[in-house]
Coordinates of C-alpha atoms in Angstrom, one line a residue:
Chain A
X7 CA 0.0 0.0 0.0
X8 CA 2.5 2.2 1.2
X9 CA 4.8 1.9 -2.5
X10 CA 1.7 3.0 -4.6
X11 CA 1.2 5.9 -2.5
X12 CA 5.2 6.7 -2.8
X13 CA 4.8 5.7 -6.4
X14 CA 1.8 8.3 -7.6
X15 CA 3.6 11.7 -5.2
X16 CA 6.5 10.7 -7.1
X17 CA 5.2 10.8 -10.4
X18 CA 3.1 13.8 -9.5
X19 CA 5.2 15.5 -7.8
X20 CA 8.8 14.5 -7.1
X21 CA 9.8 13.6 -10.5
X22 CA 6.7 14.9 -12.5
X23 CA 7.8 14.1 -16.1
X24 CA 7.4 17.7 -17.8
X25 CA 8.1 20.4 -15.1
X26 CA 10.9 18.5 -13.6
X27 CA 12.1 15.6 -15.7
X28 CA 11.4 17.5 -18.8
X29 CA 9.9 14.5 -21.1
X30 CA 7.6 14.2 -23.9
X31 CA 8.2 17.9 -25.0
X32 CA 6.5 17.0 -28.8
X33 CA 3.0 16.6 -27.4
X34 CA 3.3 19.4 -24.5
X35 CA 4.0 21.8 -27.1
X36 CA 1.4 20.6 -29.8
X37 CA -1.5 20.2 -28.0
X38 CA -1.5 22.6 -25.2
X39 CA -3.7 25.1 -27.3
X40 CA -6.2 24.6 -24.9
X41 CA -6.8 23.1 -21.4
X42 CA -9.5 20.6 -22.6
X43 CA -6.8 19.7 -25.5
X44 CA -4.5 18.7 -22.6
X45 CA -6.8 16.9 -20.4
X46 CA -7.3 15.1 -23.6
X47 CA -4.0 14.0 -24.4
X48 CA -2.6 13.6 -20.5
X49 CA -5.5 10.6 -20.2
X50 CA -4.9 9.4 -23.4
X51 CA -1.2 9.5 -22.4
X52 CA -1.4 7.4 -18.9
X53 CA -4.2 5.0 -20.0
X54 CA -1.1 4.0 -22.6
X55 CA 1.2 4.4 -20.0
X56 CA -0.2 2.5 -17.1
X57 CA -1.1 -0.2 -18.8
X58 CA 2.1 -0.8 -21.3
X59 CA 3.9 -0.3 -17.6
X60 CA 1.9 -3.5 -16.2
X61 CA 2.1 -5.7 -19.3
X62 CA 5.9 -4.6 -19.9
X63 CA 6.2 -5.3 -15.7
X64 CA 4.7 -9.1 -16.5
X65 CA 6.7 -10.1 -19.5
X66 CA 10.3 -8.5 -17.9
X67 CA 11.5 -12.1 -17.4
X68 CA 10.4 -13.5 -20.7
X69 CA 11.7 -10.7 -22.6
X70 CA 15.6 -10.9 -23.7
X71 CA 17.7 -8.4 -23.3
X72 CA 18.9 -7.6 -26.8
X73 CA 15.5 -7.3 -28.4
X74 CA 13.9 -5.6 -25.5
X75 CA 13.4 -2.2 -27.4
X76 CA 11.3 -3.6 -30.2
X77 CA 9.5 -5.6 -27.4
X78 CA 8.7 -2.5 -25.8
X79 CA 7.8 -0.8 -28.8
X80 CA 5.2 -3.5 -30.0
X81 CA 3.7 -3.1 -26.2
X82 CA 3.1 0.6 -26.8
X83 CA 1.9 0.8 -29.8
X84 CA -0.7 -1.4 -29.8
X85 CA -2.1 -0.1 -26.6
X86 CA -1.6 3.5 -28.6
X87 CA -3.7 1.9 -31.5
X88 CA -6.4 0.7 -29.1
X89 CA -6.3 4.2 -27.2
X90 CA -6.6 6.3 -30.9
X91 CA -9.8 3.5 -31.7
X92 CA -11.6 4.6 -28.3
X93 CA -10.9 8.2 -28.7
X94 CA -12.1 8.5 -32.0
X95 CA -15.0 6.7 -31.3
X96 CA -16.5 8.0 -28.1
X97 CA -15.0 11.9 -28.6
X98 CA -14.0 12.3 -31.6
X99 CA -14.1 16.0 -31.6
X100 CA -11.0 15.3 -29.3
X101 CA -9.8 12.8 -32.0
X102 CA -9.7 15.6 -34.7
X103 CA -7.8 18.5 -32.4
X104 CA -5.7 16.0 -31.3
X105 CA -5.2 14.3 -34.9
X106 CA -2.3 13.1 -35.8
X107 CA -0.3 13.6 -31.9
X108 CA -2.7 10.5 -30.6
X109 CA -0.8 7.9 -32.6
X110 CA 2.5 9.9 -31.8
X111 CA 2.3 8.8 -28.4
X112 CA 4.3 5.6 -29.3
X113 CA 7.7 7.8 -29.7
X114 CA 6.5 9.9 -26.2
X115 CA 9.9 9.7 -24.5
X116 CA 7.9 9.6 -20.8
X117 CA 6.8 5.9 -21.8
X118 CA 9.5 4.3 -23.5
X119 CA 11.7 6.0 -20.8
X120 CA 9.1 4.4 -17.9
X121 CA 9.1 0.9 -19.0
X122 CA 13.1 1.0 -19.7
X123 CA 13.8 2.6 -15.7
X124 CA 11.2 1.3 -14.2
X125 CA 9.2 -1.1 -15.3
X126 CA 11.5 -3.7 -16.9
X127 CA 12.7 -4.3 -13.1
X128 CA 10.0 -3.9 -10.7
X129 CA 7.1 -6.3 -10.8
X130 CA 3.4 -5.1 -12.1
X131 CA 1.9 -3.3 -9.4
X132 CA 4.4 -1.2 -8.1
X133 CA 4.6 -0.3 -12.4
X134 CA 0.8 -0.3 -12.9
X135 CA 0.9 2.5 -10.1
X136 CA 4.1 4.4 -11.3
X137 CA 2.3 4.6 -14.5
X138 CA -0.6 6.0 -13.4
X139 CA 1.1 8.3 -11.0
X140 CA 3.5 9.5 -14.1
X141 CA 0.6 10.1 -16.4
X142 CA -1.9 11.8 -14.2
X143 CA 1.5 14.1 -13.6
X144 CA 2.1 14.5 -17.2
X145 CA -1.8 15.1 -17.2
X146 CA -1.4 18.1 -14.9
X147 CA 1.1 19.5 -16.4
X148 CA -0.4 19.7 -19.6
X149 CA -3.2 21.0 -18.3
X150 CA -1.4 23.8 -16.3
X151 CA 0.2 24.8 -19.4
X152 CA -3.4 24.6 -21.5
X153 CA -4.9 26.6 -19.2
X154 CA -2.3 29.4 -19.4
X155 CA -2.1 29.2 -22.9
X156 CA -6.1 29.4 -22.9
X157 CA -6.4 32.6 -20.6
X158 CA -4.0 34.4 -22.2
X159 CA -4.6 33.8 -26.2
X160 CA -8.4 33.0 -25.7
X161 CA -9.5 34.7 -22.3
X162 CA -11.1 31.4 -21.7
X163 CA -10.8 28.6 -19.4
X164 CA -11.8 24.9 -20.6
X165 CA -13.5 26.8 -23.4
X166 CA -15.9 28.8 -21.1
X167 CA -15.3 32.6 -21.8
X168 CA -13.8 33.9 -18.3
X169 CA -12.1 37.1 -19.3
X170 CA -15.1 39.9 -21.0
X171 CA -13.5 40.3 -24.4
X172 CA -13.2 44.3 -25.7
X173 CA -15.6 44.9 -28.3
X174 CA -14.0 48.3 -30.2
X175 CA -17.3 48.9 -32.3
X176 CA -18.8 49.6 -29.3
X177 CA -16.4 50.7 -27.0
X178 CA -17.3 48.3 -24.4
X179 CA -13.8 47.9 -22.5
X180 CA -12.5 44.3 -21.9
X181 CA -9.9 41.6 -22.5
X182 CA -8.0 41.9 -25.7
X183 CA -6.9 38.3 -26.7
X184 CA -3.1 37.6 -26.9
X185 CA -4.0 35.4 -29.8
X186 CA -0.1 34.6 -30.4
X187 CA -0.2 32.4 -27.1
X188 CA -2.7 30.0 -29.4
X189 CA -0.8 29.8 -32.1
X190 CA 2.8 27.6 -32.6
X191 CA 4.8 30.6 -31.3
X192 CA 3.0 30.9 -28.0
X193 CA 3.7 27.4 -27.1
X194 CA 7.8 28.3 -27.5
X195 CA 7.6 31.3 -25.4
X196 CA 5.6 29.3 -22.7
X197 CA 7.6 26.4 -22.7
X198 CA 11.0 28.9 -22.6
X199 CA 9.1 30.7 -19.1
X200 CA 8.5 27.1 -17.9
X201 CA 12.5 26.3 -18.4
X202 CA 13.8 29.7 -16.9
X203 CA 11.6 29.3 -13.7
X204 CA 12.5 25.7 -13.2
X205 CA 16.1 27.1 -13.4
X206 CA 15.5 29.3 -10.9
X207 CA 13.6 26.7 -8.6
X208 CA 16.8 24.0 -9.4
X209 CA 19.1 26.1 -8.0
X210 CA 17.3 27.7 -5.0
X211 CA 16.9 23.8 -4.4
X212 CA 20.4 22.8 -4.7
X213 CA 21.1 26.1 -2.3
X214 CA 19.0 24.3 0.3
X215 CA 21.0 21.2 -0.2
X216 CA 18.0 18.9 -1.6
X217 CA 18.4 19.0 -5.6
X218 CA 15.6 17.9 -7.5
X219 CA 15.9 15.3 -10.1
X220 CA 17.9 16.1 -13.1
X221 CA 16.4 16.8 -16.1
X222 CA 16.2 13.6 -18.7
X223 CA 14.5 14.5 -21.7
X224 CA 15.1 16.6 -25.0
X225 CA 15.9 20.0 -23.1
X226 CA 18.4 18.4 -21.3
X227 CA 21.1 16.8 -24.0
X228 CA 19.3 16.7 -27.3
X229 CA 18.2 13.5 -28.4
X230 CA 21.3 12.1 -26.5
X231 CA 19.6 12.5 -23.3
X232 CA 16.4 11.0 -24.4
X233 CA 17.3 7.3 -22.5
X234 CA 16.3 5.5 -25.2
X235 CA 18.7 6.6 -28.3
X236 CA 21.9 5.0 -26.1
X237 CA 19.6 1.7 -25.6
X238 CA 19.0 1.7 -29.2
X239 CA 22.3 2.2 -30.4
X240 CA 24.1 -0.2 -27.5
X241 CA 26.4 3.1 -26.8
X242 CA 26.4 4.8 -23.7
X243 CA 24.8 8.5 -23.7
X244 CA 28.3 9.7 -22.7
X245 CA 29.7 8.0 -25.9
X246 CA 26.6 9.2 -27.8
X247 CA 27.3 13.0 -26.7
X248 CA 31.3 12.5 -27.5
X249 CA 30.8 11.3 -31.4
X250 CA 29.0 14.1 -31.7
X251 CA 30.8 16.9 -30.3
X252 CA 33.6 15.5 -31.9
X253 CA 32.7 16.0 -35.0
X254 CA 32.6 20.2 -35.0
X255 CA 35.9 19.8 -33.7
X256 CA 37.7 19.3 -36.9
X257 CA 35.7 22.2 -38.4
X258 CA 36.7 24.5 -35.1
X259 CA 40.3 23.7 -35.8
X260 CA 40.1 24.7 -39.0
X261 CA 38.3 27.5 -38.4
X262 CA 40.5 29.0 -36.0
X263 CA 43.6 28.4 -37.7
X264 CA 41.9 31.0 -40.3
X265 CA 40.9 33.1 -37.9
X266 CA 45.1 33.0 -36.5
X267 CA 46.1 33.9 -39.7
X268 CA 44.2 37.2 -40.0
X269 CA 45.1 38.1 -36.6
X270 CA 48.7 38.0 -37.9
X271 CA 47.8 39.7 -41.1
X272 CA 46.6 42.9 -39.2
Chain B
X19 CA 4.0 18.9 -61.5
X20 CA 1.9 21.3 -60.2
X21 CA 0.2 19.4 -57.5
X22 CA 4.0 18.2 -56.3
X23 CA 5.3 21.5 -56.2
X24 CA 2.8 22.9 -53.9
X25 CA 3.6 20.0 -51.8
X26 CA 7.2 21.1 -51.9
X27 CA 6.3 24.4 -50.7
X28 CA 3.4 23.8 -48.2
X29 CA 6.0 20.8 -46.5
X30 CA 9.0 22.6 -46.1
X31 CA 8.0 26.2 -45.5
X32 CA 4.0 26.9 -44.8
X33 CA 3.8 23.9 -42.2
X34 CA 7.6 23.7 -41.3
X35 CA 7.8 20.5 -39.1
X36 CA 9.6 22.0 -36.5
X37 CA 8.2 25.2 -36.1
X38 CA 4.3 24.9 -36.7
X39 CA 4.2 20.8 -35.9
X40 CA 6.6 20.6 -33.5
X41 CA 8.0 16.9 -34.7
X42 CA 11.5 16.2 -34.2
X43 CA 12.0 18.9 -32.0
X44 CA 14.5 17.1 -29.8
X45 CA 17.1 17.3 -32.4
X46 CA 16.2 20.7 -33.6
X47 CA 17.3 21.4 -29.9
X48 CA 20.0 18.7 -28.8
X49 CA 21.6 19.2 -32.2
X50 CA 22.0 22.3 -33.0
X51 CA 24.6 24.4 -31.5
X52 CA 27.1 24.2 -34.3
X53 CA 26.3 24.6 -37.6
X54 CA 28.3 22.0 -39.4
X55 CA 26.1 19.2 -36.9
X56 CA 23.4 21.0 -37.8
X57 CA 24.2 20.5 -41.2
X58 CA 24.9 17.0 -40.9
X59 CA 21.9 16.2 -38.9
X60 CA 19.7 17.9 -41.8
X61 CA 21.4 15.7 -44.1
X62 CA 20.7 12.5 -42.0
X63 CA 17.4 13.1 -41.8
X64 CA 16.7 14.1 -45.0
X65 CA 18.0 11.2 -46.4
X66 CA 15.4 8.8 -43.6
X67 CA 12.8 10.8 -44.3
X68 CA 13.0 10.3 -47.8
X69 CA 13.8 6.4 -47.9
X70 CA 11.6 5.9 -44.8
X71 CA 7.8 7.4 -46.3
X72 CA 8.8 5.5 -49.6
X73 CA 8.6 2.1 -48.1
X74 CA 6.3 3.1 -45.5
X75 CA 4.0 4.3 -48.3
X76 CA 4.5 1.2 -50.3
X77 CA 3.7 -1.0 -46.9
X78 CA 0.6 0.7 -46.7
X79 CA -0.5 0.6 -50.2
X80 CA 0.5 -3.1 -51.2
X81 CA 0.1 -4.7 -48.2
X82 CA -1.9 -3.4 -45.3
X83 CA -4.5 -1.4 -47.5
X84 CA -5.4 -4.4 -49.5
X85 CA -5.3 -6.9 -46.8
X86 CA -7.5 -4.5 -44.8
X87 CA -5.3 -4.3 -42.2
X88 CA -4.3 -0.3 -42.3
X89 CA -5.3 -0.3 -38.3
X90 CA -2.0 -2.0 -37.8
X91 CA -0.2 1.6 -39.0
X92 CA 1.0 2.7 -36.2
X93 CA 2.8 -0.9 -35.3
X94 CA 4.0 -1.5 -38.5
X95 CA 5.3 2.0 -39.6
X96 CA 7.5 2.3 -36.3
X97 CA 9.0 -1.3 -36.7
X98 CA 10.0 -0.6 -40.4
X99 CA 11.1 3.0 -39.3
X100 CA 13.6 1.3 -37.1
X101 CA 14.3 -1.7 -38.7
X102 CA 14.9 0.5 -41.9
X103 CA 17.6 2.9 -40.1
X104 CA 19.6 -0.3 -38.6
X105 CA 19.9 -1.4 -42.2
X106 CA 20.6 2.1 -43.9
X107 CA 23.0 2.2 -41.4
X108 CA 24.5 -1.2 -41.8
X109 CA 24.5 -0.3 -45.4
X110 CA 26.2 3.2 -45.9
X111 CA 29.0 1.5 -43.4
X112 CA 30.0 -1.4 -45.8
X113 CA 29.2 0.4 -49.0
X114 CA 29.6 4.3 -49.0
X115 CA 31.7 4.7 -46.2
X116 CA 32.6 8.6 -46.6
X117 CA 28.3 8.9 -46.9
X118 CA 28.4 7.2 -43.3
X119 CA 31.2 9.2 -41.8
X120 CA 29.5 12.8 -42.7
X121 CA 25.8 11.0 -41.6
X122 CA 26.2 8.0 -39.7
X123 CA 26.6 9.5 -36.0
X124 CA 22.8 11.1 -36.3
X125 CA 21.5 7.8 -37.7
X126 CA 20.7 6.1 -34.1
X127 CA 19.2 9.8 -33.2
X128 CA 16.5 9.3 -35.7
X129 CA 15.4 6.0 -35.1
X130 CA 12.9 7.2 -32.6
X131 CA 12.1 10.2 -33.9
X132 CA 8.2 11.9 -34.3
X133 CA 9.4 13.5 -37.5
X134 CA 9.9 10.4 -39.1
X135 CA 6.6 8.3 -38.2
X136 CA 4.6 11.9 -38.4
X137 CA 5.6 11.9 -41.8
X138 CA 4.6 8.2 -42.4
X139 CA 1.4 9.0 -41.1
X140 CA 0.9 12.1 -42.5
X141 CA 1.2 10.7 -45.8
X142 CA -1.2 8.2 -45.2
X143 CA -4.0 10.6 -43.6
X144 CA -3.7 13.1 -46.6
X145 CA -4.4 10.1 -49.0
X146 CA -1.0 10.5 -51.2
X147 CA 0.0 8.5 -53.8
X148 CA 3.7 7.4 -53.7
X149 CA 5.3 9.7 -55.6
X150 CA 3.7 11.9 -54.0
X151 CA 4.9 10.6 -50.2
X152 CA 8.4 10.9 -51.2
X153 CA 7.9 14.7 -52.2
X154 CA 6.1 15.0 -49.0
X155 CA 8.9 13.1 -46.9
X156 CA 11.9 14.9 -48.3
X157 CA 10.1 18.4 -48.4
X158 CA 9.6 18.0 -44.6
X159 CA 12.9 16.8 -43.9
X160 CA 14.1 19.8 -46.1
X161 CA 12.0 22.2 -43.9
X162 CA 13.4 20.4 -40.4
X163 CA 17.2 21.1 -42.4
X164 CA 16.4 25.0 -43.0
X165 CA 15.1 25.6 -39.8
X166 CA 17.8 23.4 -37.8
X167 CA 20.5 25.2 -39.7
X168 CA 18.9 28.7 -39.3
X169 CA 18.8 28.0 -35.2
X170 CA 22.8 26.9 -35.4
X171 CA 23.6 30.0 -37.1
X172 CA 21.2 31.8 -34.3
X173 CA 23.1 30.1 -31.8
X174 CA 26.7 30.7 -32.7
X175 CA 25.6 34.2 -32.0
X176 CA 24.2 33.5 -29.3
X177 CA 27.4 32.4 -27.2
X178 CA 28.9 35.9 -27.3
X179 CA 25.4 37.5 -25.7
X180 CA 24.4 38.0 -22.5
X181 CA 21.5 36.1 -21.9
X182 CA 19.7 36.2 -18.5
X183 CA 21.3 33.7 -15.5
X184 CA 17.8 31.3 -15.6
X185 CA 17.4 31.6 -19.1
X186 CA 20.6 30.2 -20.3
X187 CA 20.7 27.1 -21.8
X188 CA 17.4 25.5 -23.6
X189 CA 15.5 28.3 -22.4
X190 CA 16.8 31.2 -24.5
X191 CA 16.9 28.5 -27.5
X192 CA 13.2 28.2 -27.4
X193 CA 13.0 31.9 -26.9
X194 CA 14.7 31.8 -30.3
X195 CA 12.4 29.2 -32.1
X196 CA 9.7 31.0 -31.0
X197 CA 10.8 34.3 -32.4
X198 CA 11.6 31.7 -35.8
X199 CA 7.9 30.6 -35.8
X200 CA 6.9 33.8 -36.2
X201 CA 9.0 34.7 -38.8
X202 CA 7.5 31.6 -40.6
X203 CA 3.9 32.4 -39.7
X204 CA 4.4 35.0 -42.4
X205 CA 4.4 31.9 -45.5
X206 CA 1.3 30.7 -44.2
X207 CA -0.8 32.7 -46.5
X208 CA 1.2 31.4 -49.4
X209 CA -1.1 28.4 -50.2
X210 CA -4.4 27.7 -49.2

């Protein structure tokens, strides 16, 4: 009893996959346009989640260990197909804003990333329940970020009109939409406040000696520190980082030998 | 002609798969703080893209449409997708080997990439023909190259400013793309 109650703080709080960990960044930005959107896709998400965590959980012994990524895959995406049948059946207004990011969930770094750390080595209800706990997260967060996105490009919340909108013909003063925060834009300069404060809350954590979790996903080390590409690949993320940083090194060189010369020229 | 052309344009400018879709975002982050990577990654991806909504495009029409079996999309595209860059991998190694030195570091990175099975998928929601899949696949993956390469070039600049303590890092890079998005909102009048 007590694990599952550890399990859903943690993925709520403690290491809640988009404030703190960072993940799935492709659907946070896509779909946030409103909170219902979110709400939408967050369910969607741990349903898929929570339930590839317990079958993955199950089959971890019978599994090998070389072909465990295409395993995993298979898993997901056919509880992804399942999910995308439901949702276009019983909401498919959902189904069309959401489109073509429902199927997308299969390459959602938060679930591939679950069943490699956790649930490939804990047994199915401690998984079932960090699923659940790491979705419903993810499901806030989205939401959170919907919502702000919402108010500020809409003046609505969950599509009710909050905010009186100005109406010039008349003169009537009011709300004038941010419609930017809407569109693709918005969702960069939203997601670009959401880094800077959780910069700011990182290090006023590590000031008080308890650092939060570091961050795993795309912000963090490009693809490289998505878990996944170094399980793919059989290299190590450190190797990963390294073949390609050392690539630009040549070209640096080079560069700055150039630049050296026309130093000495003037 | 025509209708290819406009799919040229609308894929790799009016709906820019970075910057209105947001697919393949995490390179068009994690990649792209030197040019010449950027370069490189572009080049990768182009040539996936390309290869990738071929087959995928032939799966769909000779096998999983007729069979009635196009539910099994998802499933399928992602396995091929995967399988497919192991082998082009495996391939460019033994047989173009100066190909898989300027490419074959950013291979693995694209395995799992949304880019790749949104375009697979894309392709098959729009209803194109397979000709007209390979446009769409290597007009997107020439979109994700401008717009990568653009945000290195950015960058580079970047490095010499003084950004904001929390900000540095992936924060002011977003700041960037999404000052880059709006530049691009300004094509999407171009075609209906």
């Amino acid at each position: 009893m007590n694990s599952i109650k550890e399990r859903m703080i943690n993925g709520l709080f403690k290491e809640n996959p988009t404030f703190i960990l960072m993940l799935g960044m492709c659907p946070t930005l896509a779909v946030t346009t409103s909170a219902i959107n979110g709400i939408g896709m967050g369910l969607s998400t741990t349903v898929v989640l929570s339930l590839s965590n317990l079958l993955i959980s199950l089959l971890r012994n019978v599994i090998p260990d070389r072909v465990r990524m295409p395993a995993f895959i298979v898993v997901v995406a056919s509880f992804v197909t399942m999910v995308q049948f439901l949702v276009q059946g019983f909401v498919p207004s959902l189904y069309a804003s959401l489109g073509i990011y429902i199927p997308l969930i299969v390459v959602n770094c938060i679930i591939l990333g679950r069943a490699e750390s956790y649930a490939s080595k804990n047994p199915p209800i401690p998984s079932l329940f960090d699923g659940i706990g790491m979705g419903l997260g993810f499901t806030m967060s989205i939401t959170i970020i919907g919502l702000v996105r919402e108010i500020l490009g809409a003046g609505q919340a969950f599509g009710v009109q909050i905010l009186p909108l100005a109406d010039a013909a008349t003169g009537k003063p009011g709300f004038t939409p941010i419609t930017i925060f809407v569109l693709a834009p918005g969702a960069f300069f939203v997601l670009s406040l959401l880094v800077a404060v959780m910069n700011v809350v990182r290090k006023k954590a590590e000031e008080k000696g308890k650092p939060l979790p570091p961050a795993q996903g795309c912000l963090a080390d490009g693809c490289v520190g998505c878990g996944f590409a170094a399980s793919c690949t059989g290299k190590s993320t450190a190797e990963l980082s390294q073949l390609i940083e050392s690539k630009p090194a040549a070209a640096k060189k080079s560069a700055e030998s150039v630049s050296d010369k026309k130093e000495g020229e003037e | 002609m025509k209708e290819l052309l406009i799919i040229l344009v609308a894929s790799s400018i009016v709906n820019n798969v970075v910057l209105s879709q947001f697919l393949g975002l995490c390179p068009f982050l994690g990649v792209s703080k030197r040019v010449e990577t950027a370069a490189g990654m572009g080049g990768a991806v182009i040539f996936v893209i390309t290869i990738a909504s071929f087959v995928t495009s032939l799966i769909y029409k000779f096998i999983l449409d007729p069979l009635g079996l196009s539910y099994l999309q998802t499933i399928a595209f992602i396995l091929v997708i995967a399988a497919l860059v192991q082998f082009v991998e495996m391939f460019l190694k033994k047989s173009v080997p100066a190909l898989y030195r300027s490419l074959g570091v950013f291979l693995p990175l694209i395995t799992t990439n949304c880019a790749v099975l949104g375009v697979a998928l894309n392709n098959v929601s729009y209803g194109y023909s397979i000709l007209q899949s390979v446009v769409n696949g290597f007009a997107t993956a020439v979109g994700f190259t401008i717009a990568i390469v653009i945000m290195a070039g950015i960058r580079e600049k970047i490095e010499f400013n003084d950004v904001p303590e929390p900000f540095k890092g992936s924060a002011i890079v977003l700041v960037t793309s999404g000052l880059m998005a709006i530049a691009f909102f300004g094509f999407s009048g171009v075609i209906k």
